[in-house]
Amino acid sequence: MGKNAKELWKLYEADYKNMRVTFKGRRCLRCGKFMAHHSTPVSRWSCGGCGYTDYEIKH
Ligand SMILES: [Zn+2]
C-alpha cells in the first residue's frame, strides 16, 4: 500500500461487524462542504468550495 493510499484510508473507519465504512473527513466550517486532506508541504485540510484551509498541528 502506497503512502497516498494510506493517507486516504485514514479518513475512513471500517466497521467489519456491520460491513460499513464511515467517512471521518471534515466538513468546512464556512460552507459545509467536505474538506480534502493534504500532507505536503504541510499537513492541512483544505476546502474545494471556498478555499478555507485548516492547518493540522502535529503532536
Ligand atoms: Zn468551504
CSV table of C-alpha atoms and ligand atoms in Angstrom, one decimal:
chain,number,residue,atom,x,y,z
A,1,MET,CA,0.0,0.0,0.0
A,2,GLY,CA,1.4,3.3,-1.0
A,3,LYS,CA,1.7,6.4,1.2
A,4,ASN,CA,-1.1,8.2,-0.5
A,5,ALA,CA,-3.5,5.3,-0.2
A,6,LYS,CA,-2.6,5.1,3.5
A,7,GLU,CA,-3.3,8.8,3.9
A,8,LEU,CA,-6.7,8.4,2.2
A,9,TRP,CA,-7.7,5.4,4.3
A,10,LYS,CA,-7.1,7.4,7.5
A,11,LEU,CA,-10.3,9.3,6.5
A,12,TYR,CA,-12.4,6.1,6.8
A,13,GLU,CA,-13.2,3.9,9.7
A,14,ALA,CA,-14.1,0.3,8.8
A,15,ASP,CA,-16.8,-1.4,10.8
A,16,TYR,CA,-16.3,-5.1,9.8
A,17,LYS,CA,-19.1,-6.2,12.1
A,18,ASN,CA,-21.7,-4.2,10.2
A,19,MET,CA,-19.8,-4.2,6.9
A,20,ARG,CA,-19.8,-0.5,6.9
A,21,VAL,CA,-17.2,2.2,6.2
A,22,THR,CA,-17.6,5.5,7.9
A,23,PHE,CA,-16.2,8.7,6.5
A,24,LYS,CA,-14.2,10.5,9.1
A,25,GLY,CA,-13.3,13.5,7.0
A,26,ARG,CA,-14.0,17.1,7.9
A,27,ARG,CA,-16.6,19.5,6.7
A,28,CYS,CA,-15.7,23.1,6.0
A,29,LEU,CA,-16.5,25.5,8.9
A,30,ARG,CA,-17.5,28.1,6.4
A,31,CYS,CA,-19.5,26.4,3.7
A,32,GLY,CA,-20.1,22.9,4.9
A,33,LYS,CA,-18.5,21.1,2.0
A,34,PHE,CA,-16.1,18.2,2.5
A,35,MET,CA,-12.5,19.1,3.0
A,36,ALA,CA,-9.6,17.3,1.4
A,37,HIS,CA,-6.5,16.4,3.4
A,38,HIS,CA,-3.1,17.3,2.0
A,39,SER,CA,0.1,16.1,3.6
A,40,THR,CA,2.6,18.2,1.6
A,41,PRO,CA,4.3,20.6,2.1
A,42,VAL,CA,2.5,20.8,5.4
A,43,SER,CA,-0.3,18.7,6.8
A,44,ARG,CA,-3.6,20.6,6.3
A,45,TRP,CA,-7.2,20.3,5.4
A,46,SER,CA,-8.5,22.5,2.5
A,47,CYS,CA,-11.9,23.2,1.2
A,48,GLY,CA,-12.6,22.9,-2.5
A,49,GLY,CA,-15.6,25.1,-2.2
A,50,CYS,CA,-14.4,28.3,-0.6
A,51,GLY,CA,-10.7,27.7,-0.2
A,52,TYR,CA,-10.7,27.6,3.5
A,53,THR,CA,-7.6,25.9,4.9
A,54,ASP,CA,-7.2,24.4,8.3
A,55,TYR,CA,-3.6,23.5,9.3
A,56,GLU,CA,-3.0,20.4,11.3
A,57,ILE,CA,-0.7,20.7,14.2
A,58,LYS,CA,1.4,17.6,14.8
A,59,HIS,CA,1.8,16.4,18.3
B,1,ZN,ZN,-15.6,25.9,2.3
